[in-house]
Coordinates of C-alpha atoms and ligand atoms in Angstrom, one line a residue:
M1 CA 62.5 -5.8 7.6
S2 CA 61.6 -4.3 10.9
K3 CA 60.9 -0.7 10.0
I4 CA 57.2 0.0 10.4
R5 CA 55.8 2.8 8.5
I6 CA 52.4 4.1 8.0
L7 CA 51.4 3.9 4.4
P8 CA 50.6 7.2 2.8
D9 CA 47.0 8.0 3.0
A10 CA 46.1 5.3 5.4
L11 CA 43.3 7.3 6.8
A12 CA 42.0 8.3 3.4
S13 CA 42.1 4.6 2.6
Q14 CA 40.0 3.8 5.5
V15 CA 37.5 6.3 4.4
A16 CA 37.5 5.0 0.9
A17 CA 37.2 1.5 2.3
G18 CA 33.9 2.4 3.9
E19 CA 32.5 3.1 0.4
V20 CA 34.3 0.4 -1.5
V21 CA 34.4 -2.6 0.9
E22 CA 31.0 -2.6 2.6
R23 CA 31.1 -6.3 3.3
P24 CA 33.1 -9.5 2.7
A25 CA 31.5 -10.1 -0.6
A26 CA 32.8 -6.8 -1.9
V27 CA 36.3 -7.8 -0.9
V28 CA 35.8 -11.1 -2.8
R29 CA 34.6 -9.1 -5.8
E30 CA 37.7 -6.9 -5.9
L31 CA 40.2 -9.7 -5.4
V32 CA 38.6 -12.0 -7.9
E33 CA 38.5 -9.1 -10.5
N34 CA 42.2 -8.5 -9.9
S35 CA 43.0 -12.2 -10.3
L36 CA 41.0 -12.3 -13.6
D37 CA 42.9 -9.2 -14.7
A38 CA 46.1 -11.0 -13.9
G39 CA 45.2 -13.7 -16.4
A40 CA 44.5 -16.5 -13.8
G41 CA 43.5 -19.9 -15.1
H42 CA 42.3 -21.1 -11.7
I43 CA 41.0 -18.9 -8.9
T44 CA 40.3 -20.2 -5.4
V45 CA 38.1 -18.2 -3.0
E46 CA 38.2 -19.3 0.6
V47 CA 36.1 -17.8 3.4
R48 CA 35.8 -18.5 7.1
R49 CA 32.9 -17.4 9.2
G50 CA 31.2 -15.7 6.3
G51 CA 34.4 -13.9 5.4
S52 CA 34.6 -11.9 8.6
A53 CA 37.4 -14.1 9.9
L54 CA 39.2 -14.8 6.7
I55 CA 38.9 -14.2 3.0
R56 CA 41.7 -15.8 0.9
V57 CA 41.9 -15.5 -2.9
T58 CA 44.6 -17.5 -4.6
D59 CA 45.3 -17.3 -8.3
D60 CA 47.9 -18.7 -10.7
G61 CA 48.0 -15.5 -12.7
G62 CA 51.0 -13.3 -13.7
G63 CA 52.0 -12.2 -10.2
M64 CA 54.0 -9.1 -9.3
D65 CA 57.6 -8.3 -8.7
R66 CA 58.6 -6.7 -5.4
E67 CA 58.4 -3.2 -6.7
D68 CA 54.9 -3.7 -8.1
A69 CA 53.9 -5.5 -5.0
M70 CA 54.9 -2.6 -2.8
L71 CA 53.5 -0.1 -5.3
C72 CA 50.1 -1.7 -5.5
M73 CA 49.6 -1.0 -1.9
E74 CA 49.7 2.7 -2.5
R75 CA 46.6 4.5 -3.3
H76 CA 45.9 5.2 -7.0
A77 CA 48.6 2.7 -8.0
T78 CA 47.4 0.7 -10.9
S79 CA 49.4 -1.2 -13.5
K80 CA 46.5 -1.6 -15.8
I81 CA 47.1 0.2 -19.0
R82 CA 43.7 0.7 -20.5
T83 CA 42.6 1.5 -24.0
K84 CA 40.0 4.3 -24.3
E85 CA 37.3 1.7 -24.7
D86 CA 38.5 -0.1 -21.6
L87 CA 38.2 3.1 -19.7
A88 CA 34.7 3.7 -20.8
A89 CA 33.6 0.1 -20.0
V90 CA 35.8 -0.9 -17.1
G91 CA 37.1 2.2 -15.6
T92 CA 33.8 3.5 -14.5
F93 CA 33.5 0.5 -12.1
G94 CA 35.0 2.8 -9.6
F95 CA 38.1 2.9 -7.7
R96 CA 41.1 2.7 -10.0
G97 CA 44.0 1.4 -7.9
E98 CA 42.1 1.9 -4.6
A99 CA 40.9 -1.5 -3.8
L100 CA 44.0 -3.1 -2.2
P101 CA 45.0 -0.2 0.0
S102 CA 41.4 0.3 1.0
I103 CA 41.0 -3.4 2.0
A104 CA 44.4 -3.4 3.7
S105 CA 43.5 -0.4 5.8
V106 CA 40.6 -2.2 7.5
S107 CA 42.0 -5.7 8.0
R108 CA 45.0 -7.8 8.7
F109 CA 46.2 -8.2 5.2
R110 CA 48.8 -10.5 3.6
L111 CA 49.9 -10.5 0.0
A112 CA 52.1 -13.2 -1.3
T113 CA 53.0 -13.1 -5.0
R114 CA 55.5 -14.5 -7.4
E115 CA 56.0 -13.9 -11.1
R116 CA 56.2 -17.0 -13.2
E117 CA 59.9 -16.9 -13.9
A118 CA 61.1 -15.1 -10.8
L119 CA 63.4 -16.9 -8.4
A120 CA 61.7 -15.5 -5.3
G121 CA 58.5 -13.9 -4.7
T122 CA 57.4 -11.2 -2.2
E123 CA 55.3 -11.4 0.9
I124 CA 53.8 -8.2 2.5
E125 CA 51.9 -7.9 5.7
I126 CA 49.8 -4.9 6.6
N127 CA 47.8 -4.5 9.7
G128 CA 45.1 -1.9 9.6
G129 CA 47.0 0.1 7.0
R130 CA 50.4 -0.2 8.8
L131 CA 53.1 -2.1 6.9
A132 CA 54.2 -4.8 9.3
A133 CA 56.6 -7.0 7.2
V134 CA 58.1 -7.5 3.8
K135 CA 59.9 -10.7 3.1
D136 CA 60.7 -13.3 0.4
H137 CA 58.1 -15.7 -0.6
G138 CA 58.9 -19.1 -1.9
G139 CA 55.4 -20.2 -2.9
A140 CA 54.0 -21.1 -6.3
H141 CA 53.7 -18.5 -8.9
G142 CA 50.7 -16.3 -8.9
T143 CA 49.2 -14.3 -6.1
V144 CA 47.6 -15.1 -2.7
I145 CA 45.8 -12.4 -0.8
E146 CA 44.5 -13.0 2.7
V147 CA 42.2 -10.6 4.4
R148 CA 41.7 -11.5 8.1
S149 CA 39.5 -9.8 10.7
L150 CA 37.8 -7.5 8.3
F151 CA 37.0 -4.2 10.0
F152 CA 38.8 -5.2 13.2
N153 CA 39.9 -1.6 13.6
V154 CA 36.6 0.0 12.5
P155 CA 34.2 -1.3 15.1
A156 CA 31.3 0.7 13.8
R157 CA 31.6 -1.1 10.4
R158 CA 32.2 -4.5 12.0
K159 CA 29.0 -4.1 13.9
F160 CA 27.3 -3.6 10.5
L161 CA 28.1 -7.0 9.3
R162 CA 25.2 -9.4 9.3
T163 CA 25.1 -13.0 10.4
E164 CA 27.7 -15.4 9.0
A165 CA 25.1 -17.1 6.9
T166 CA 24.0 -13.8 5.3
E167 CA 27.5 -12.7 4.6
Y168 CA 28.4 -16.1 3.2
A169 CA 25.3 -15.9 1.0
H170 CA 26.6 -12.7 -0.5
V171 CA 30.0 -14.1 -1.0
E172 CA 28.5 -17.1 -2.8
Q173 CA 26.4 -14.8 -4.9
Q174 CA 29.5 -12.9 -5.9
F175 CA 31.3 -16.1 -6.6
R176 CA 28.4 -17.3 -8.8
L177 CA 28.4 -14.1 -10.8
H178 CA 32.2 -14.3 -11.5
A179 CA 32.0 -18.0 -12.3
I180 CA 29.2 -17.5 -14.8
A181 CA 30.9 -14.6 -16.4
H182 CA 34.1 -16.5 -16.8
P183 CA 33.5 -20.2 -17.6
E184 CA 37.0 -20.4 -19.2
T185 CA 38.5 -19.9 -15.8
A186 CA 38.4 -22.6 -13.2
F187 CA 36.9 -21.6 -9.8
T188 CA 36.9 -23.1 -6.4
L189 CA 34.9 -21.9 -3.4
I190 CA 35.8 -23.1 0.1
R191 CA 33.6 -22.4 3.0
D192 CA 34.9 -23.1 6.5
D193 CA 37.4 -25.6 5.1
E194 CA 34.8 -27.4 3.0
V195 CA 34.7 -27.2 -0.7
A196 CA 31.4 -25.7 -1.7
F197 CA 32.0 -25.5 -5.4
H198 CA 34.7 -26.8 -7.7
L199 CA 34.3 -25.7 -11.2
P200 CA 36.7 -26.8 -13.9
A201 CA 37.4 -24.5 -16.8
T202 CA 35.1 -25.0 -19.7
R203 CA 34.1 -23.4 -23.0
D204 CA 30.6 -24.5 -22.4
L205 CA 28.5 -22.0 -20.5
L206 CA 25.8 -24.6 -19.8
E207 CA 28.4 -26.9 -18.2
R208 CA 29.5 -24.1 -15.9
I209 CA 25.9 -23.4 -15.0
R210 CA 25.4 -27.1 -14.3
G211 CA 28.3 -27.0 -12.0
L212 CA 26.9 -24.2 -10.1
V213 CA 23.2 -25.0 -9.8
G214 CA 23.1 -28.8 -10.3
E215 CA 22.0 -31.0 -13.1
D216 CA 18.4 -30.9 -12.3
L217 CA 17.9 -27.1 -12.5
A218 CA 20.3 -26.9 -15.5
S219 CA 18.2 -29.4 -17.4
R220 CA 15.2 -27.2 -17.0
L221 CA 16.8 -24.3 -18.7
I222 CA 16.2 -23.3 -22.2
E223 CA 18.6 -21.6 -24.5
V224 CA 18.2 -18.0 -25.7
E225 CA 19.7 -18.2 -29.1
P226 CA 21.7 -15.2 -29.9
V227 CA 19.5 -12.5 -31.3
E228 CA 20.1 -8.9 -32.1
H229 CA 17.6 -6.1 -31.8
H230 CA 18.4 -2.4 -32.0
G231 CA 22.1 -3.2 -31.8
I232 CA 21.6 -5.2 -28.6
R233 CA 22.8 -8.7 -28.7
I234 CA 21.2 -11.1 -26.3
E235 CA 22.0 -14.8 -25.5
G236 CA 22.1 -17.2 -22.6
H237 CA 20.0 -19.7 -20.7
I238 CA 16.8 -19.1 -18.9
G239 CA 14.3 -21.1 -16.9
G240 CA 11.4 -22.5 -18.8
P241 CA 7.8 -21.7 -17.8
G242 CA 7.0 -22.8 -14.3
L243 CA 10.5 -22.5 -13.1
S244 CA 10.7 -19.6 -10.7
R245 CA 12.2 -18.3 -7.5
S246 CA 10.9 -16.2 -4.7
N247 CA 14.0 -14.0 -4.8
R248 CA 16.3 -12.7 -7.5
Q249 CA 19.3 -14.7 -6.5
Q250 CA 19.3 -16.8 -9.6
Q251 CA 18.3 -14.0 -11.9
L252 CA 21.7 -13.2 -13.2
T253 CA 22.3 -10.7 -16.0
F254 CA 25.5 -9.6 -17.6
L255 CA 26.4 -6.6 -19.7
N256 CA 29.4 -6.9 -22.0
G257 CA 30.6 -9.8 -19.8
R258 CA 30.1 -8.1 -16.5
P259 CA 27.4 -8.7 -13.9
I260 CA 24.9 -6.0 -13.9
E261 CA 21.8 -4.9 -12.1
S262 CA 19.2 -3.1 -14.0
A263 CA 15.5 -2.4 -13.3
I264 CA 15.1 -2.0 -17.1
I265 CA 16.4 -5.5 -17.8
N266 CA 14.2 -6.9 -15.0
Y267 CA 11.2 -5.3 -16.5
G268 CA 12.1 -6.8 -19.9
L269 CA 12.4 -10.2 -18.3
K270 CA 9.0 -9.9 -16.6
E271 CA 7.5 -8.8 -19.8
G272 CA 9.1 -11.6 -21.7
Y273 CA 7.9 -14.2 -19.3
H274 CA 4.5 -12.6 -18.9
T275 CA 2.2 -15.3 -17.6
A276 CA 4.8 -18.0 -17.7
L277 CA 5.8 -16.6 -14.4
M278 CA 3.8 -16.6 -11.2
K279 CA 3.0 -13.2 -9.8
G280 CA 5.6 -12.1 -7.3
Q281 CA 8.0 -14.8 -8.5
H282 CA 11.3 -14.2 -10.3
P283 CA 12.8 -16.1 -13.2
V284 CA 16.0 -18.0 -13.3
T285 CA 18.2 -16.4 -15.9
F286 CA 21.8 -16.4 -17.1
L287 CA 21.4 -13.7 -19.7
F288 CA 24.2 -11.9 -21.5
L289 CA 23.6 -8.6 -23.2
R290 CA 26.2 -7.1 -25.5
M291 CA 26.0 -3.5 -26.7
P292 CA 28.3 -0.7 -27.7
P293 CA 29.9 1.0 -24.6
E294 CA 28.7 4.4 -25.7
T295 CA 25.1 3.4 -25.3
F296 CA 25.1 3.1 -21.5
D297 CA 26.8 4.3 -18.4
I298 CA 27.7 2.2 -15.4
N299 CA 28.0 4.0 -12.2
V300 CA 25.7 5.3 -9.4
H301 CA 27.8 3.8 -6.6
P302 CA 31.2 2.3 -6.7
A303 CA 30.1 -0.9 -5.1
K304 CA 27.0 -1.4 -7.2
K305 CA 27.0 -2.2 -10.8
E306 CA 24.0 -0.6 -12.2
A307 CA 23.5 0.3 -15.7
R308 CA 21.9 3.5 -17.1
F309 CA 20.9 2.9 -20.6
H310 CA 20.5 5.8 -23.0
D311 CA 17.6 4.0 -24.7
G312 CA 16.1 2.0 -21.9
Y313 CA 13.0 1.2 -23.9
A314 CA 15.0 -0.5 -26.6
V315 CA 16.8 -2.6 -24.0
R316 CA 13.6 -3.6 -22.3
E317 CA 12.0 -4.5 -25.6
A318 CA 15.1 -6.5 -26.8
V319 CA 15.1 -8.5 -23.5
A320 CA 11.4 -9.1 -23.6
R321 CA 11.6 -10.3 -27.2
A322 CA 14.6 -12.6 -26.7
V323 CA 13.0 -14.2 -23.7
G324 CA 9.5 -14.5 -25.2
R325 CA 10.9 -16.1 -28.3
A326 CA 13.0 -18.5 -26.4
L327 CA 10.0 -19.6 -24.3
E328 CA 7.9 -20.0 -27.4
S329 CA 10.4 -22.0 -29.4
A330 CA 11.0 -24.2 -26.4
G331 CA 7.4 -25.2 -27.0
R332 CA 6.9 -25.8 -23.3
L333 CA 4.4 -23.1 -22.8
P334 CA 1.6 -23.8 -20.4
G335 CA -1.7 -22.3 -21.4
G336 CA -2.0 -18.7 -21.0
H337 CA 1.3 -17.4 -22.2
S338 CA 0.5 -15.4 -25.2
T339 CA 0.6 -11.8 -24.7
L340 CA 4.0 -10.5 -25.0
S341 CA 3.2 -6.9 -25.0
P342 CA 4.9 -4.8 -27.6
R343 CA 4.5 -1.5 -25.7
P344 CA 5.1 -0.7 -22.1
Q345 CA 1.5 0.4 -21.4
A346 CA 0.2 -3.0 -22.5
F347 CA 2.6 -4.6 -20.1
A348 CA 1.0 -7.6 -18.4
P349 CA -2.6 -6.5 -18.1
A350 CA -3.9 -8.5 -15.2
Q351 CA -7.3 -9.2 -16.7
V352 CA -5.9 -11.0 -19.6
Q353 CA -4.3 -13.7 -17.5
T354 CA -7.1 -14.2 -15.0
A355 CA -9.6 -16.9 -15.3
L356 CA -12.8 -15.1 -16.0
P357 CA -12.7 -15.4 -19.8
L358 CA -11.6 -19.0 -19.5
Q359 CA -14.4 -20.0 -17.3
T360 CA -17.1 -18.4 -19.4
A361 CA -15.6 -19.5 -22.6
R362 CA -15.4 -23.1 -21.6
V363 CA -18.8 -23.2 -20.2
A364 CA -20.2 -21.5 -23.3
T365 CA -18.4 -23.3 -26.0
G366 CA -17.2 -26.5 -24.6
D367 CA -14.0 -27.6 -26.1
A368 CA -13.4 -24.7 -28.3
P369 CA -12.9 -21.9 -25.9
R370 CA -13.0 -18.4 -27.3
V371 CA -9.8 -16.5 -27.0
V372 CA -9.5 -13.2 -25.4
Q373 CA -6.3 -11.6 -26.4
A374 CA -4.8 -8.2 -25.9
E375 CA -3.2 -7.8 -29.3
P376 CA -3.5 -9.7 -32.5
A377 CA 0.1 -10.7 -33.0
R378 CA 1.3 -14.3 -32.6
P379 CA -1.7 -16.1 -34.0
H380 CA 0.0 -19.5 -33.6
M381 CA -0.3 -19.0 -29.9
T382 CA -3.9 -18.4 -29.6
S383 CA -5.2 -21.9 -30.0
R384 CA -3.2 -22.9 -27.0
M385 CA -4.1 -20.0 -24.9
F386 CA -6.7 -21.5 -22.6
T387 CA -6.1 -25.1 -23.2
G388 CA -3.0 -25.7 -21.2
P389 CA -2.7 -28.3 -18.5
D390 CA -4.4 -26.0 -16.1
A391 CA -7.6 -26.0 -18.1
N392 CA -7.5 -29.7 -18.8
S393 CA -6.9 -30.7 -15.3
A394 CA -10.1 -28.8 -14.3
E395 CA -12.2 -31.8 -15.3
K396 CA -10.4 -34.3 -13.2
I397 CA -9.9 -32.3 -10.2
I398 CA -10.7 -34.9 -7.6
A399 CA -8.5 -37.5 -9.2
P400 CA -5.3 -38.0 -7.2
S401 CA -2.2 -36.6 -8.7
P402 CA -1.1 -38.7 -11.7
V403 CA 2.3 -39.5 -10.2
V404 CA 0.8 -41.1 -7.2
T405 CA -0.2 -44.7 -7.4
T406 CA -1.1 -46.4 -4.1
P407 CA -4.7 -47.4 -4.6
E408 CA -5.7 -47.2 -0.9
A409 CA -4.1 -43.8 -0.6
P410 CA -6.6 -41.3 0.7
P411 CA -7.8 -38.8 -2.0
P412 CA -6.5 -35.3 -1.8
V413 CA -8.2 -32.5 -0.1
P414 CA -11.0 -32.0 0.5
N415 CA -10.7 -35.1 2.4
P416 CA -13.7 -36.9 3.8
E417 CA -11.6 -38.2 6.6
A418 CA -11.4 -34.8 8.0
A419 CA -15.1 -34.7 8.3
V420 CA -15.1 -37.7 10.6
E421 CA -12.7 -36.1 13.0
K422 CA -14.6 -32.9 12.9
K423 CA -15.1 -31.1 16.1
A424 CA -18.4 -30.1 17.5
R425 CA -18.2 -26.6 16.1
G426 CA -21.1 -26.1 13.8
V427 CA -20.7 -25.1 10.2
P428 CA -22.5 -21.8 9.8
A429 CA -25.5 -22.0 7.5
F430 CA -23.9 -20.6 4.4
R431 CA -25.5 -21.2 1.1
I432 CA -22.9 -21.5 -1.7
I433 CA -23.7 -19.3 -4.6
G434 CA -20.8 -19.9 -6.9
V435 CA -17.1 -19.5 -7.5
L436 CA -15.5 -16.3 -8.5
H437 CA -12.3 -16.5 -10.6
K438 CA -11.8 -20.1 -9.7
L439 CA -10.6 -18.9 -6.3
Y440 CA -13.3 -17.3 -4.2
I441 CA -16.3 -19.3 -3.1
L442 CA -19.2 -16.9 -2.7
M443 CA -21.8 -17.7 -0.1
E444 CA -24.9 -16.2 1.3
S445 CA -25.1 -15.8 5.0
A446 CA -27.8 -14.4 7.3
E447 CA -25.8 -11.2 7.5
G448 CA -24.9 -10.8 3.8
L449 CA -22.2 -12.1 1.5
V450 CA -19.3 -14.3 2.6
L451 CA -16.3 -15.0 0.5
M452 CA -14.0 -17.9 1.1
D453 CA -10.5 -17.9 -0.3
Q454 CA -10.3 -21.5 -1.5
H455 CA -6.5 -21.5 -1.5
A456 CA -6.1 -20.1 2.0
A457 CA -8.8 -22.4 3.3
H458 CA -7.0 -25.4 1.8
E459 CA -3.8 -24.3 3.4
R460 CA -5.4 -24.0 6.8
V461 CA -7.1 -27.4 6.5
N462 CA -3.9 -29.1 5.4
F463 CA -1.9 -27.5 8.0
E464 CA -4.0 -28.6 10.9
K465 CA -4.4 -32.1 9.4
M466 CA -0.7 -32.2 9.1
R467 CA -0.1 -31.1 12.6
R468 CA -2.5 -33.6 14.0
A469 CA -0.9 -36.4 12.0
M470 CA 2.5 -35.4 13.2
E471 CA 1.3 -35.6 16.8
Q472 CA 0.1 -39.0 16.0
G473 CA 3.4 -40.2 14.6
G474 CA 3.6 -38.9 11.0
V475 CA 1.8 -37.7 8.0
P476 CA 0.7 -40.4 5.6
S477 CA 2.6 -40.3 2.4
Q478 CA 2.0 -41.6 -1.0
R479 CA 4.7 -43.4 -3.0
L480 CA 5.7 -41.9 -6.3
L481 CA 5.1 -44.1 -9.3
M482 CA 8.7 -43.7 -10.0
P483 CA 11.2 -42.6 -7.4
L484 CA 12.7 -39.3 -8.3
T485 CA 16.3 -38.4 -8.3
L486 CA 17.1 -34.8 -7.6
Q487 CA 20.4 -33.3 -8.3
L488 CA 20.7 -30.1 -6.2
S489 CA 23.1 -27.3 -5.9
P490 CA 25.4 -27.9 -2.8
R491 CA 23.5 -25.2 -0.9
D492 CA 20.0 -26.7 -1.7
A493 CA 21.4 -30.1 -0.8
D494 CA 22.6 -28.8 2.5
V495 CA 19.2 -27.4 3.3
L496 CA 17.4 -30.6 2.4
A497 CA 20.0 -32.8 4.2
R498 CA 19.6 -30.9 7.4
N499 CA 15.8 -31.1 7.4
L500 CA 15.3 -34.6 6.3
E501 CA 14.0 -35.8 9.6
P502 CA 11.1 -33.3 10.0
L503 CA 10.4 -33.6 6.3
S504 CA 10.0 -37.4 6.6
R505 CA 7.5 -36.9 9.4
L506 CA 5.7 -34.5 7.1
G507 CA 5.4 -37.3 4.5
I508 CA 8.3 -36.3 2.3
E509 CA 10.5 -39.4 2.0
A510 CA 13.9 -38.3 0.7
E511 CA 17.3 -39.9 1.1
P512 CA 20.8 -39.0 0.1
F513 CA 21.7 -40.8 -3.1
G514 CA 25.1 -39.5 -3.9
P515 CA 26.9 -36.1 -3.7
N516 CA 24.2 -33.5 -3.7
I517 CA 21.7 -36.1 -5.1
F518 CA 18.6 -37.2 -3.3
K519 CA 16.1 -39.9 -4.0
I520 CA 12.6 -39.0 -3.4
E521 CA 10.3 -41.9 -2.8
A522 CA 7.1 -40.4 -1.5
L523 CA 5.3 -37.1 -1.0
P524 CA 2.6 -36.3 1.6
S525 CA -0.7 -37.8 0.5
F526 CA -2.6 -34.5 0.3
V527 CA 0.0 -32.9 -2.1
R528 CA -1.2 -32.7 -5.6
A529 CA 1.8 -32.1 -7.7
D530 CA 1.7 -32.6 -11.4
D531 CA 5.5 -32.2 -11.5
P532 CA 6.9 -33.5 -8.2
A533 CA 10.4 -32.3 -9.0
A534 CA 9.2 -28.8 -9.6
W535 CA 7.1 -29.0 -6.5
L536 CA 10.0 -30.0 -4.3
D537 CA 12.2 -27.4 -5.9
R538 CA 9.8 -24.7 -4.8
V539 CA 9.6 -26.2 -1.3
I540 CA 13.4 -26.4 -1.0
E541 CA 13.7 -22.9 -2.4
E542 CA 11.4 -21.5 0.3
L543 CA 13.1 -23.5 3.0
K544 CA 16.4 -22.1 1.9
S545 CA 15.2 -18.6 2.0
L546 CA 13.7 -19.2 5.5
S547 CA 16.9 -20.7 6.7
S548 CA 18.9 -17.8 5.5
R549 CA 16.5 -15.4 7.0
T550 CA 16.5 -17.1 10.3
S551 CA 20.2 -18.0 9.8
S552 CA 19.6 -21.5 11.1
L553 CA 20.0 -24.5 8.8
R554 CA 17.6 -26.6 10.8
L555 CA 14.1 -25.2 10.7
G556 CA 11.3 -25.5 13.1
E557 CA 8.7 -28.1 12.4
D558 CA 5.9 -25.6 12.1
M559 CA 7.9 -23.5 9.7
I560 CA 8.4 -26.5 7.5
A561 CA 4.8 -27.6 7.8
T562 CA 3.5 -24.2 6.7
T563 CA 5.8 -24.2 3.8
V564 CA 4.7 -27.6 2.7
C565 CA 1.1 -26.6 3.1
R566 CA 1.6 -23.4 1.1
H567 CA 2.7 -25.5 -1.8
S568 CA 0.3 -28.3 -1.2
V569 CA -2.6 -26.6 -3.0
K570 CA -2.8 -24.9 -6.3
A571 CA -4.6 -21.7 -6.9
N572 CA -7.3 -21.8 -9.6
D573 CA -8.4 -25.4 -9.1
R574 CA -12.0 -25.6 -9.9
L575 CA -13.9 -27.4 -7.2
S576 CA -17.3 -29.1 -7.7
L577 CA -20.1 -28.1 -5.5
P578 CA -19.8 -31.1 -3.1
E579 CA -16.1 -30.3 -2.9
Q580 CA -16.8 -26.7 -2.0
Q581 CA -19.1 -27.8 0.7
A582 CA -16.6 -30.3 2.0
L583 CA -13.9 -27.6 2.1
L584 CA -16.2 -25.4 4.1
E585 CA -16.9 -28.1 6.6
D586 CA -13.2 -29.0 6.9
L587 CA -12.4 -25.4 7.4
F588 CA -14.9 -25.1 10.3
A589 CA -13.5 -28.3 11.8
C590 CA -10.2 -26.4 12.2
E591 CA -9.0 -24.8 15.4
M592 CA -8.3 -21.6 13.6
P593 CA -10.7 -21.4 10.7
Y594 CA -10.4 -17.7 10.0
C595 CA -6.9 -17.5 8.7
C596 CA -4.4 -19.5 6.8
P597 CA -1.2 -20.7 8.5
H598 CA 0.5 -17.6 7.2
G599 CA -2.0 -15.3 8.8
R600 CA -4.0 -14.3 5.8
P601 CA -7.8 -14.4 6.1
T602 CA -9.7 -17.4 4.8
L603 CA -13.1 -15.7 5.0
I604 CA -14.3 -12.2 4.4
Q605 CA -17.8 -11.0 5.0
M606 CA -19.7 -8.2 3.4
S607 CA -22.8 -7.3 5.4
L608 CA -26.1 -6.4 3.9
G609 CA -25.7 -3.0 5.5
E610 CA -22.4 -2.5 3.7
L611 CA -23.9 -3.5 0.4
E612 CA -26.9 -1.2 1.0
R613 CA -24.5 1.7 1.7
K614 CA -22.6 0.9 -1.4
F615 CA -25.8 0.9 -3.5
G616 CA -26.9 4.1 -1.9
R617 CA -30.0 2.5 -0.4
Q618 CA -29.0 3.7 3.0
A619 CA -27.3 6.8 4.2
P620 CA -23.7 6.1 5.1
Ligands
ADP701 P1 43.1 -1.8 -9.9 O1 42.5 -3.2 -10.0 O2 42.0 -0.8 -10.1 O3 44.3 -1.6 -10.7 P2 43.7 -2.6 -7.2 O4 44.0 -1.9 -6.0 O5 42.7 -3.6 -7.2 O6 43.5 -1.6 -8.4 O7 45.1 -3.3 -7.7 C1 46.3 -2.5 -7.9 C2 47.3 -3.3 -8.8 O8 47.8 -4.4 -8.1 C3 46.7 -3.8 -10.0 O9 46.7 -2.8 -11.0 C4 47.7 -4.9 -10.4 O10 48.8 -4.4 -11.0 C5 48.1 -5.4 -9.0 N1 47.4 -6.6 -8.6 C6 46.4 -6.7 -7.7 N2 46.0 -8.0 -7.6 C7 46.8 -8.7 -8.4 C8 46.8 -10.1 -8.7 N3 46.0 -11.0 -8.1 N4 47.8 -10.5 -9.5 C9 48.6 -9.7 -10.1 N5 48.6 -8.3 -9.9 C10 47.7 -7.9 -9.0
MG702 MG1 41.2 -4.1 -8.8

């Protein structure tokens, strides 16, 4: 067939494409949705160069006959007969019958499809909206759609694409969402000719999750048993306390089986986790909400799946309760998780989780700390409140991490060694007054009050020590009592694999031990990790986000060193007076004592003059 004709509405399609297909991941979303609608049992998503060179989605679904194949390229052609309920729940996702023509108008597009029983299938090629060829297709039943050179004819949009790594990350995220929402469908993701994921069909959601995120993370998830509250049914799997991420990539939520983004749900999660989650961190969730379609709208933007709930408060409360209950029943709560606030205004009051009551209570009453609690509910939680590992470990702060065994290993920071190598710079004559909130060391100086951020100071000291050690051939490491095996997601494994060499010079001894599995034998000697697996997890997570931000898989040594240092000290460790003194000395032995490796100040001074002004003793 040589006749070339412009499809009707080609221009309109290009315009629509701008809204619908903002990036490769959006194409993947559309094509995979179509494959699912076609009843596919196995869907393969393949991308090259982040999807800008090629996106290919292959399915073994019902396929189309020639007429339908031609028709589906026309705008507003859709074969999907929908019930009224479907329309309410599905139809609002946007463009009914617009996706394929829109995509075809901004790419080199090829559709090959064959119905199960048909003798021959159909292949259609469209270049930038122009029909280029229609021929017979002899391939397997099902449908293959190829989208090459996305936006080749819309330079303004092509320029808008980010780096390959970023676009791929979005594709992978999209893939993840579909794969979690449809465990009963097999999924394969191929990136630049390498299989990134191969997920067999299963009825077991957890098995699917395992396939996506690796055994190690999956084993740290806890189950949210199905609960119903205000007609909202919630179930799924979520990370236990202490498992968190610096971004929301693994915070997946679904509404009636479809991936959804909702600030209300996010609030509910935060509330449910309360102090089980570090500030600024995000939980790992695979959470499924089910509620009647008439109780929410999905819209806002065709490319975004945001929910508007008619009763947002009920949703938030239901999520918070489901999460809080799961965390509680998992019985793995660290001290401090107790105040699941029942009303929004009581939502995570900061003073409840800070250390002030803890310190006074422990000093005052020894082993039976008084409990300060925001609300009287959950009495069974109160006895644990301030007696978690955090509080207990306060007594043995100088002891090396329990996982570490080498007797001659140097003790963790503050490290007397450092004092030996100290430079000539004098330590200012500060008199230590005490510690505020287990974090700030208060000191008297000739000028007034000095505050040292214990955490930032440790980071600086460790960082410089590490850099010196690296210059001299490597950071001393401490063997783990038992080598750890880490099963990682392919992406995490990739990041780790590519940075093994600098990491080993930083004292992290890791080696490949199977597909996406690593054996960890030693950690840097100054790292104090109660849970080395969780510690490494956080480090890898940060390295991963750094590598996607810099779009380079191999990271600079300094970048890795600052990351390791950031995680090498724990906030809220109580230091004894000699340790405080040693830390101060170590800090002033540093080349850059006044800020941490991330640039935050380590010391703040408040002059007497300033204090006097504040107390009104002196005119401002
Ligand atoms: P919509 O999904 O809203 O119907 P699309 O433009 O995405 O609009 O698809 C148009 C039509 O093409 C679909 O209704 C369906 O009949 C057909 N179609 C698209 N992809 C496939 C596929 N992978 N397998 C079978 N039919 C498909
Ligand atoms: Mg569609």
